[in-house]
Amino acid sequence: IPTIKSEGTSLAAIESLATGCVPIVSTIGGLTDIARHNIDSLIIQPKNIEQIVEAIEYLYLNKDKSDTIPFIVDENGYHRLK
């Protein structure tokens, strides 16, 4: 979810995390408030095409990465397990 201008926390990033997908987010806005690099997300610099490509390649070559993200969704919403 690389954005190029400021935004709040992205609903798409939250939904991605809640469904077990690994979002690729940039350091703009509130995205880094919910993302933890190499734990449940990949964080890149904005407008950095090389980092976007590297992140996509990494996830493609390491498909098991998305299976290791610990999370639960309960009546109170999304929570990370520590």
XYZ file of C-alpha atoms in Angstrom:
82
model
C 0.000 0.000 0.000
C 2.646 2.480 -0.995
C 1.189 5.947 -0.922
C 2.870 9.081 -2.144
C 1.191 11.639 0.096
C 0.056 11.723 3.690
C -2.920 9.694 4.773
C -4.258 8.259 7.995
C -4.196 4.594 8.743
C -5.214 2.656 5.671
C -8.275 0.426 5.943
C -6.748 -1.777 3.229
C -3.650 -2.333 5.390
C -5.771 -3.211 8.434
C -7.892 -5.618 6.385
C -4.751 -7.155 4.907
C -3.332 -7.810 8.364
C -6.657 -9.144 9.638
C -6.864 -11.698 6.838
C -3.283 -12.887 7.218
C -1.844 -11.160 4.162
C 1.465 -9.350 4.413
C 0.973 -5.715 3.421
C 3.757 -3.748 1.817
C 3.426 -0.258 3.266
C 5.349 2.975 2.931
C 6.526 5.232 5.739
C 3.859 7.829 4.967
C 1.009 8.703 7.292
C -0.264 6.264 9.889
C 0.734 3.073 8.097
C 3.766 2.475 10.285
C 1.570 2.792 13.382
C 0.074 -0.611 12.596
C 2.869 -2.266 10.616
C 5.935 -4.004 12.046
C 8.667 -4.582 9.480
C 9.524 -8.261 8.904
C 7.042 -9.316 11.587
C 3.641 -8.752 10.003
C 4.426 -6.308 7.194
C 7.139 -5.041 4.919
C 7.881 -1.332 5.239
C 9.427 0.548 2.335
C 10.339 4.138 1.565
C 7.802 6.123 -0.480
C 8.310 6.354 -4.241
C 11.060 3.706 -4.144
C 10.320 1.377 -7.040
C 13.314 -0.853 -6.277
C 12.049 -1.494 -2.748
C 8.547 -2.263 -4.040
C 9.973 -4.798 -6.488
C 12.224 -6.332 -3.811
C 9.315 -6.642 -1.366
C 7.082 -8.320 -3.951
C 9.885 -10.690 -4.975
C 10.609 -11.495 -1.325
C 6.983 -12.417 -0.633
C 6.762 -14.419 -3.859
C 9.906 -16.404 -3.064
C 8.997 -16.807 0.630
C 5.325 -17.755 0.459
C 5.491 -19.278 3.922
C 6.082 -15.778 5.357
C 2.363 -15.029 5.287
C 1.621 -18.246 7.186
C 3.678 -17.185 10.194
C 1.890 -13.950 11.054
C 0.279 -14.320 14.466
C -3.095 -12.629 14.819
C -6.560 -13.141 16.180
C -9.819 -11.440 15.400
C -12.379 -11.416 18.193
C -15.421 -9.391 19.181
C -13.158 -6.457 20.071
C -11.466 -6.410 16.682
C -7.997 -7.272 15.413
C -5.210 -8.042 17.892
C -1.632 -9.142 17.357
C -0.359 -12.013 19.446
C 3.010 -11.380 21.043
